[in-house]
Amino acid sequence: MPKLLVEIQASHVGIGKTTFAQKLNYPWVDDCINLVESDPAFYYEGKRNVFKSDTDNEILRAHLVLENATAMLDQLSKDLGDNWTIVTSRSPVISSAQFSKYPIDWKPLVEYYRKRVDHLKVDQVLILDYGSSIQADETYLKRAYERMLQRGRAYELKAFDSFETYCKFFEKAEEEKKSIVEMYEKEPEFYNYKIMPFHDFDEADVQEAKRVIWDCNTSLMV
């Protein structure tokens, strides 16, 4: 089998992407929550900045998210030999773009991410994107928002202080990802981008994701 990296793209806070990643029964790495919780003011609020330039701080945030993601992938893959499928509960470049507060040129960061995963000899990145399907259904948005409230992370509650704020943020986030997706679609042999249906990450979603992953692995072995 080849080396396949599967990214779960579902940036909506409280949607349950980490639990879903575990249900797929592949080795998996968590998203950047530990990184964010190390300094919520910097990562979530855009405060306590390192540089004077807002753009430089945005680039730093994105770079650290990408490096954190690939470092975790590197650590896990060392124990898996030459052939593996690893699931990550976030698509780090897309997510960084969606949560960015200031416009930056994402092309160098996409190129940096490609170099990092190339170094790990990844054959293909399969992006399973649930974001559009989630955003299109208010029922799922409300469920995710309620989970976020129940979880009670202070920085999330501050950022999304109402359901309206939550919906508007992720409506914009879905627009922000388009430039990254366009870059990925120029390299279809490496970035295999799939728009996925969403049913609250139920068993149907689990089985469909497993099918897509299986098909992807099969095609890479031909």
PDB file of C-alpha atoms in Angstrom:
ATOM      1  CA  MET A   1       0.000   0.000   0.000  1.00  0.00           C
ATOM      2  CA  PRO A   2       1.119   3.601  -0.586  1.00  0.00           C
ATOM      3  CA  LYS A   3       1.496   6.403   1.921  1.00  0.00           C
ATOM      4  CA  LEU A   4      -1.823   8.218   1.991  1.00  0.00           C
ATOM      5  CA  LEU A   5      -2.607  11.248   4.138  1.00  0.00           C
ATOM      6  CA  VAL A   6      -6.334  11.808   4.681  1.00  0.00           C
ATOM      7  CA  GLU A   7      -7.409  15.266   5.832  1.00  0.00           C
ATOM      8  CA  ILE A   8     -10.844  15.821   7.364  1.00  0.00           C
ATOM      9  CA  GLN A   9     -11.896  19.309   6.330  1.00  0.00           C
ATOM     10  CA  ALA A  10     -14.681  20.460   8.631  1.00  0.00           C
ATOM     11  CA  SER A  11     -13.542  23.620  10.377  1.00  0.00           C
ATOM     12  CA  HIS A  12     -16.879  24.321  12.084  1.00  0.00           C
ATOM     13  CA  VAL A  13     -16.167  24.452  15.805  1.00  0.00           C
ATOM     14  CA  GLY A  14     -17.994  21.715  17.713  1.00  0.00           C
ATOM     15  CA  ILE A  15     -18.790  19.620  14.644  1.00  0.00           C
ATOM     16  CA  GLY A  16     -17.033  16.499  15.979  1.00  0.00           C
ATOM     17  CA  LYS A  17     -14.213  16.029  13.470  1.00  0.00           C
ATOM     18  CA  THR A  18     -11.759  14.470  15.928  1.00  0.00           C
ATOM     19  CA  THR A  19     -14.267  11.829  17.035  1.00  0.00           C
ATOM     20  CA  PHE A  20     -15.049  11.152  13.383  1.00  0.00           C
ATOM     21  CA  ALA A  21     -11.363  10.728  12.544  1.00  0.00           C
ATOM     22  CA  GLN A  22     -11.084   8.085  15.265  1.00  0.00           C
ATOM     23  CA  LYS A  23     -14.115   6.202  13.927  1.00  0.00           C
ATOM     24  CA  LEU A  24     -12.372   5.578  10.606  1.00  0.00           C
ATOM     25  CA  ASN A  25     -10.053   3.073  12.344  1.00  0.00           C
ATOM     26  CA  TYR A  26      -6.820   4.295  10.825  1.00  0.00           C
ATOM     27  CA  PRO A  27      -3.863   5.764  12.685  1.00  0.00           C
ATOM     28  CA  TRP A  28      -4.781   9.383  13.273  1.00  0.00           C
ATOM     29  CA  VAL A  29      -3.413  12.651  14.541  1.00  0.00           C
ATOM     30  CA  ASP A  30      -5.424  15.290  16.348  1.00  0.00           C
ATOM     31  CA  ASP A  31      -5.861  18.812  15.058  1.00  0.00           C
ATOM     32  CA  CYS A  32      -4.052  21.874  16.371  1.00  0.00           C
ATOM     33  CA  ILE A  33      -6.056  22.237  19.591  1.00  0.00           C
ATOM     34  CA  ASN A  34      -3.013  21.810  21.859  1.00  0.00           C
ATOM     35  CA  LEU A  35      -1.201  24.489  19.900  1.00  0.00           C
ATOM     36  CA  VAL A  36      -4.164  26.861  20.149  1.00  0.00           C
ATOM     37  CA  GLU A  37      -4.606  26.244  23.856  1.00  0.00           C
ATOM     38  CA  SER A  38      -0.944  27.054  24.465  1.00  0.00           C
ATOM     39  CA  ASP A  39      -1.726  30.694  23.596  1.00  0.00           C
ATOM     40  CA  PRO A  40      -5.392  31.368  22.763  1.00  0.00           C
ATOM     41  CA  ALA A  41      -4.844  35.125  22.670  1.00  0.00           C
ATOM     42  CA  PHE A  42      -2.331  34.751  19.840  1.00  0.00           C
ATOM     43  CA  TYR A  43      -4.007  32.001  17.831  1.00  0.00           C
ATOM     44  CA  TYR A  44      -7.673  32.818  18.366  1.00  0.00           C
ATOM     45  CA  GLU A  45      -7.832  36.515  19.126  1.00  0.00           C
ATOM     46  CA  GLY A  46      -4.887  37.893  17.169  1.00  0.00           C
ATOM     47  CA  LYS A  47      -3.414  39.452  20.313  1.00  0.00           C
ATOM     48  CA  ARG A  48      -0.050  39.160  22.082  1.00  0.00           C
ATOM     49  CA  ASN A  49       1.540  39.365  18.665  1.00  0.00           C
ATOM     50  CA  VAL A  50       5.205  38.682  17.988  1.00  0.00           C
ATOM     51  CA  PHE A  51       5.718  41.157  15.149  1.00  0.00           C
ATOM     52  CA  LYS A  52       4.499  44.694  14.552  1.00  0.00           C
ATOM     53  CA  SER A  53       3.047  43.750  11.182  1.00  0.00           C
ATOM     54  CA  ASP A  54      -0.378  42.079  11.213  1.00  0.00           C
ATOM     55  CA  THR A  55       0.561  40.238   8.036  1.00  0.00           C
ATOM     56  CA  ASP A  56       3.763  38.875   9.552  1.00  0.00           C
ATOM     57  CA  ASN A  57       1.849  37.641  12.590  1.00  0.00           C
ATOM     58  CA  GLU A  58      -0.716  35.942  10.363  1.00  0.00           C
ATOM     59  CA  ILE A  59       2.029  34.189   8.415  1.00  0.00           C
ATOM     60  CA  LEU A  60       3.637  33.079  11.676  1.00  0.00           C
ATOM     61  CA  ARG A  61       0.358  31.657  12.975  1.00  0.00           C
ATOM     62  CA  ALA A  62      -0.193  29.710   9.777  1.00  0.00           C
ATOM     63  CA  HIS A  63       3.401  28.489   9.653  1.00  0.00           C
ATOM     64  CA  LEU A  64       3.229  27.194  13.222  1.00  0.00           C
ATOM     65  CA  VAL A  65      -0.044  25.379  12.528  1.00  0.00           C
ATOM     66  CA  LEU A  66       1.449  23.709   9.450  1.00  0.00           C
ATOM     67  CA  GLU A  67       4.656  22.784  11.227  1.00  0.00           C
ATOM     68  CA  ASN A  68       2.735  21.419  14.205  1.00  0.00           C
ATOM     69  CA  ALA A  69       0.578  19.276  11.917  1.00  0.00           C
ATOM     70  CA  THR A  70       3.479  17.864   9.918  1.00  0.00           C
ATOM     71  CA  ALA A  71       5.597  17.274  13.031  1.00  0.00           C
ATOM     72  CA  MET A  72       2.805  15.162  14.557  1.00  0.00           C
ATOM     73  CA  LEU A  73       2.473  13.305  11.264  1.00  0.00           C
ATOM     74  CA  ASP A  74       6.222  12.711  11.159  1.00  0.00           C
ATOM     75  CA  GLN A  75       6.239  11.334  14.697  1.00  0.00           C
ATOM     76  CA  LEU A  76       3.348   8.948  14.081  1.00  0.00           C
ATOM     77  CA  SER A  77       4.584   7.721  10.704  1.00  0.00           C
ATOM     78  CA  LYS A  78       7.927   6.609  12.153  1.00  0.00           C
ATOM     79  CA  ASP A  79       6.139   3.724  13.856  1.00  0.00           C
ATOM     80  CA  LEU A  80       4.183   2.618  10.779  1.00  0.00           C
ATOM     81  CA  GLY A  81       6.820   1.446   8.330  1.00  0.00           C
ATOM     82  CA  ASP A  82       6.872   2.134   4.614  1.00  0.00           C
ATOM     83  CA  ASN A  83       3.153   1.848   3.846  1.00  0.00           C
ATOM     84  CA  TRP A  84       0.409   3.618   5.758  1.00  0.00           C
ATOM     85  CA  THR A  85      -2.817   5.574   5.726  1.00  0.00           C
ATOM     86  CA  ILE A  86      -3.002   8.314   8.345  1.00  0.00           C
ATOM     87  CA  VAL A  87      -6.057  10.447   9.074  1.00  0.00           C
ATOM     88  CA  THR A  88      -5.686  13.967  10.395  1.00  0.00           C
ATOM     89  CA  SER A  89      -8.708  15.688  11.877  1.00  0.00           C
ATOM     90  CA  ARG A  90      -7.984  18.966  10.123  1.00  0.00           C
ATOM     91  CA  SER A  91      -6.853  20.171   6.724  1.00  0.00           C
ATOM     92  CA  PRO A  92      -4.202  22.534   8.087  1.00  0.00           C
ATOM     93  CA  VAL A  93      -3.723  24.903   5.155  1.00  0.00           C
ATOM     94  CA  ILE A  94      -7.436  25.314   4.470  1.00  0.00           C
ATOM     95  CA  SER A  95      -8.205  25.718   8.157  1.00  0.00           C
ATOM     96  CA  SER A  96      -5.470  28.332   8.572  1.00  0.00           C
ATOM     97  CA  ALA A  97      -6.925  30.326   5.694  1.00  0.00           C
ATOM     98  CA  GLN A  98     -10.418  30.075   7.143  1.00  0.00           C
ATOM     99  CA  PHE A  99      -9.363  31.357  10.559  1.00  0.00           C
ATOM    100  CA  SER A 100      -6.974  34.038   9.302  1.00  0.00           C
ATOM    101  CA  LYS A 101      -7.743  37.587  10.332  1.00  0.00           C
ATOM    102  CA  TYR A 102      -5.630  39.393   7.733  1.00  0.00           C
ATOM    103  CA  PRO A 103      -5.120  38.735   4.010  1.00  0.00           C
ATOM    104  CA  ILE A 104      -1.828  37.085   3.093  1.00  0.00           C
ATOM    105  CA  ASP A 105      -0.356  35.291   0.097  1.00  0.00           C
ATOM    106  CA  TRP A 106      -1.109  31.625   0.739  1.00  0.00           C
ATOM    107  CA  LYS A 107       0.896  30.245  -2.180  1.00  0.00           C
ATOM    108  CA  PRO A 108       4.247  30.113  -0.299  1.00  0.00           C
ATOM    109  CA  LEU A 109       2.560  28.333   2.608  1.00  0.00           C
ATOM    110  CA  VAL A 110       0.955  25.795   0.286  1.00  0.00           C
ATOM    111  CA  GLU A 111       4.385  25.216  -1.255  1.00  0.00           C
ATOM    112  CA  TYR A 112       5.942  24.849   2.201  1.00  0.00           C
ATOM    113  CA  TYR A 113       3.316  22.300   3.229  1.00  0.00           C
ATOM    114  CA  ARG A 114       3.922  20.340   0.025  1.00  0.00           C
ATOM    115  CA  LYS A 115       7.652  20.209   0.780  1.00  0.00           C
ATOM    116  CA  ARG A 116       6.999  18.938   4.305  1.00  0.00           C
ATOM    117  CA  VAL A 117       4.695  16.125   3.215  1.00  0.00           C
ATOM    118  CA  ASP A 118       6.989  15.301   0.285  1.00  0.00           C
ATOM    119  CA  HIS A 119       9.786  14.885   2.817  1.00  0.00           C
ATOM    120  CA  LEU A 120       7.623  12.267   4.538  1.00  0.00           C
ATOM    121  CA  LYS A 121       7.248  10.550   1.141  1.00  0.00           C
ATOM    122  CA  VAL A 122       3.469  10.966   1.108  1.00  0.00           C
ATOM    123  CA  ASP A 123       2.108   9.693  -2.209  1.00  0.00           C
ATOM    124  CA  GLN A 124      -1.159  11.591  -2.051  1.00  0.00           C
ATOM    125  CA  VAL A 125      -3.191  13.876   0.188  1.00  0.00           C
ATOM    126  CA  LEU A 126      -6.884  13.021   0.179  1.00  0.00           C
ATOM    127  CA  ILE A 127      -8.993  15.947   1.385  1.00  0.00           C
ATOM    128  CA  LEU A 128     -12.506  14.997   2.493  1.00  0.00           C
ATOM    129  CA  ASP A 129     -14.322  18.330   2.620  1.00  0.00           C
ATOM    130  CA  TYR A 130     -17.564  18.412   4.603  1.00  0.00           C
ATOM    131  CA  GLY A 131     -17.631  22.171   5.078  1.00  0.00           C
ATOM    132  CA  SER A 132     -20.027  23.131   2.293  1.00  0.00           C
ATOM    133  CA  SER A 133     -22.533  20.452   3.290  1.00  0.00           C
ATOM    134  CA  ILE A 134     -22.395  21.539   6.932  1.00  0.00           C
ATOM    135  CA  GLN A 135     -22.822  25.213   6.096  1.00  0.00           C
ATOM    136  CA  ALA A 136     -25.856  24.477   3.922  1.00  0.00           C
ATOM    137  CA  ASP A 137     -27.884  22.931   6.765  1.00  0.00           C
ATOM    138  CA  GLU A 138     -28.886  25.054   9.751  1.00  0.00           C
ATOM    139  CA  THR A 139     -29.751  21.948  11.773  1.00  0.00           C
ATOM    140  CA  TYR A 140     -26.133  20.790  11.719  1.00  0.00           C
ATOM    141  CA  LEU A 141     -24.885  24.302  12.436  1.00  0.00           C
ATOM    142  CA  LYS A 142     -27.104  24.509  15.513  1.00  0.00           C
ATOM    143  CA  ARG A 143     -25.930  21.113  16.759  1.00  0.00           C
ATOM    144  CA  ALA A 144     -22.288  22.099  16.370  1.00  0.00           C
ATOM    145  CA  TYR A 145     -22.887  25.411  18.118  1.00  0.00           C
ATOM    146  CA  GLU A 146     -24.628  23.679  21.019  1.00  0.00           C
ATOM    147  CA  ARG A 147     -21.731  21.234  21.376  1.00  0.00           C
ATOM    148  CA  MET A 148     -19.347  24.166  21.462  1.00  0.00           C
ATOM    149  CA  LEU A 149     -21.381  25.803  24.237  1.00  0.00           C
ATOM    150  CA  GLN A 150     -21.452  22.573  26.238  1.00  0.00           C
ATOM    151  CA  ARG A 151     -17.703  22.106  25.825  1.00  0.00           C
ATOM    152  CA  GLY A 152     -17.184  25.528  27.335  1.00  0.00           C
ATOM    153  CA  ARG A 153     -13.763  26.597  26.074  1.00  0.00           C
ATOM    154  CA  ALA A 154     -13.522  30.238  27.087  1.00  0.00           C
ATOM    155  CA  TYR A 155     -11.824  31.465  23.917  1.00  0.00           C
ATOM    156  CA  GLU A 156     -14.427  29.773  21.695  1.00  0.00           C
ATOM    157  CA  LEU A 157     -17.300  31.209  23.712  1.00  0.00           C
ATOM    158  CA  LYS A 158     -15.746  34.656  23.395  1.00  0.00           C
ATOM    159  CA  ALA A 159     -15.166  34.368  19.646  1.00  0.00           C
ATOM    160  CA  PHE A 160     -18.623  32.934  18.901  1.00  0.00           C
ATOM    161  CA  ASP A 161     -20.822  34.757  21.385  1.00  0.00           C
ATOM    162  CA  SER A 162     -24.015  34.093  19.425  1.00  0.00           C
ATOM    163  CA  PHE A 163     -25.325  31.622  16.890  1.00  0.00           C
ATOM    164  CA  GLU A 164     -25.552  34.432  14.343  1.00  0.00           C
ATOM    165  CA  THR A 165     -21.866  35.270  14.831  1.00  0.00           C
ATOM    166  CA  TYR A 166     -20.992  31.590  14.435  1.00  0.00           C
ATOM    167  CA  CYS A 167     -22.934  31.238  11.188  1.00  0.00           C
ATOM    168  CA  LYS A 168     -21.526  34.418   9.656  1.00  0.00           C
ATOM    169  CA  PHE A 169     -17.972  33.450  10.551  1.00  0.00           C
ATOM    170  CA  PHE A 170     -18.176  30.065   8.881  1.00  0.00           C
ATOM    171  CA  GLU A 171     -20.066  31.428   5.897  1.00  0.00           C
ATOM    172  CA  LYS A 172     -17.056  33.669   5.307  1.00  0.00           C
ATOM    173  CA  ALA A 173     -14.686  30.797   6.109  1.00  0.00           C
ATOM    174  CA  GLU A 174     -16.207  28.694   3.352  1.00  0.00           C
ATOM    175  CA  GLU A 175     -15.437  31.516   0.924  1.00  0.00           C
ATOM    176  CA  GLU A 176     -11.887  31.898   2.231  1.00  0.00           C
ATOM    177  CA  LYS A 177     -11.011  28.285   1.470  1.00  0.00           C
ATOM    178  CA  LYS A 178     -11.686  28.632  -2.256  1.00  0.00           C
ATOM    179  CA  SER A 179      -8.275  30.064  -3.133  1.00  0.00           C
ATOM    180  CA  ILE A 180      -6.555  27.119  -1.430  1.00  0.00           C
ATOM    181  CA  VAL A 181      -8.824  24.595  -3.126  1.00  0.00           C
ATOM    182  CA  GLU A 182      -8.039  26.176  -6.492  1.00  0.00           C
ATOM    183  CA  MET A 183      -4.322  25.668  -5.854  1.00  0.00           C
ATOM    184  CA  TYR A 184      -4.923  22.052  -4.853  1.00  0.00           C
ATOM    185  CA  GLU A 185      -6.987  21.391  -7.952  1.00  0.00           C
ATOM    186  CA  LYS A 186      -4.005  22.359 -10.110  1.00  0.00           C
ATOM    187  CA  GLU A 187      -2.192  19.300  -8.707  1.00  0.00           C
ATOM    188  CA  PRO A 188      -4.886  16.595  -8.847  1.00  0.00           C
ATOM    189  CA  GLU A 189      -2.376  13.736  -8.852  1.00  0.00           C
ATOM    190  CA  PHE A 190      -1.167  14.804  -5.420  1.00  0.00           C
ATOM    191  CA  TYR A 191      -4.109  16.655  -3.847  1.00  0.00           C
ATOM    192  CA  ASN A 192      -7.223  14.522  -4.238  1.00  0.00           C
ATOM    193  CA  TYR A 193     -10.004  16.908  -3.216  1.00  0.00           C
ATOM    194  CA  LYS A 194     -13.462  15.466  -2.537  1.00  0.00           C
ATOM    195  CA  ILE A 195     -16.642  17.310  -1.550  1.00  0.00           C
ATOM    196  CA  MET A 196     -18.438  14.999   0.862  1.00  0.00           C
ATOM    197  CA  PRO A 197     -22.067  14.719   2.005  1.00  0.00           C
ATOM    198  CA  PHE A 198     -22.617  15.301   5.718  1.00  0.00           C
ATOM    199  CA  HIS A 199     -25.055  13.605   8.098  1.00  0.00           C
ATOM    200  CA  ASP A 200     -23.637  14.684  11.467  1.00  0.00           C
ATOM    201  CA  PHE A 201     -20.731  12.248  11.053  1.00  0.00           C
ATOM    202  CA  ASP A 202     -23.055   9.282  11.488  1.00  0.00           C
ATOM    203  CA  GLU A 203     -22.385   5.699  10.423  1.00  0.00           C
ATOM    204  CA  ALA A 204     -23.288   6.501   6.811  1.00  0.00           C
ATOM    205  CA  ASP A 205     -20.588   9.181   6.779  1.00  0.00           C
ATOM    206  CA  VAL A 206     -18.101   6.744   8.317  1.00  0.00           C
ATOM    207  CA  GLN A 207     -18.793   4.092   5.695  1.00  0.00           C
ATOM    208  CA  GLU A 208     -18.676   6.560   2.807  1.00  0.00           C
ATOM    209  CA  ALA A 209     -15.351   7.972   3.999  1.00  0.00           C
ATOM    210  CA  LYS A 210     -13.928   4.459   4.349  1.00  0.00           C
ATOM    211  CA  ARG A 211     -15.071   3.657   0.808  1.00  0.00           C
ATOM    212  CA  VAL A 212     -13.426   6.774  -0.619  1.00  0.00           C
ATOM    213  CA  ILE A 213     -10.196   6.044   1.267  1.00  0.00           C
ATOM    214  CA  TRP A 214     -10.204   2.439   0.053  1.00  0.00           C
ATOM    215  CA  ASP A 215     -10.786   3.519  -3.545  1.00  0.00           C
ATOM    216  CA  CYS A 216      -7.999   6.068  -3.282  1.00  0.00           C
ATOM    217  CA  ASN A 217      -5.538   3.508  -1.936  1.00  0.00           C
ATOM    218  CA  THR A 218      -6.552   1.052  -4.643  1.00  0.00           C
ATOM    219  CA  SER A 219      -5.965   3.584  -7.412  1.00  0.00           C
ATOM    220  CA  LEU A 220      -2.530   4.447  -6.022  1.00  0.00           C
ATOM    221  CA  MET A 221      -1.495   0.791  -6.103  1.00  0.00           C
ATOM    222  CA  VAL A 222      -2.310   0.375  -9.796  1.00  0.00           C
TER     223      VAL A 222
END
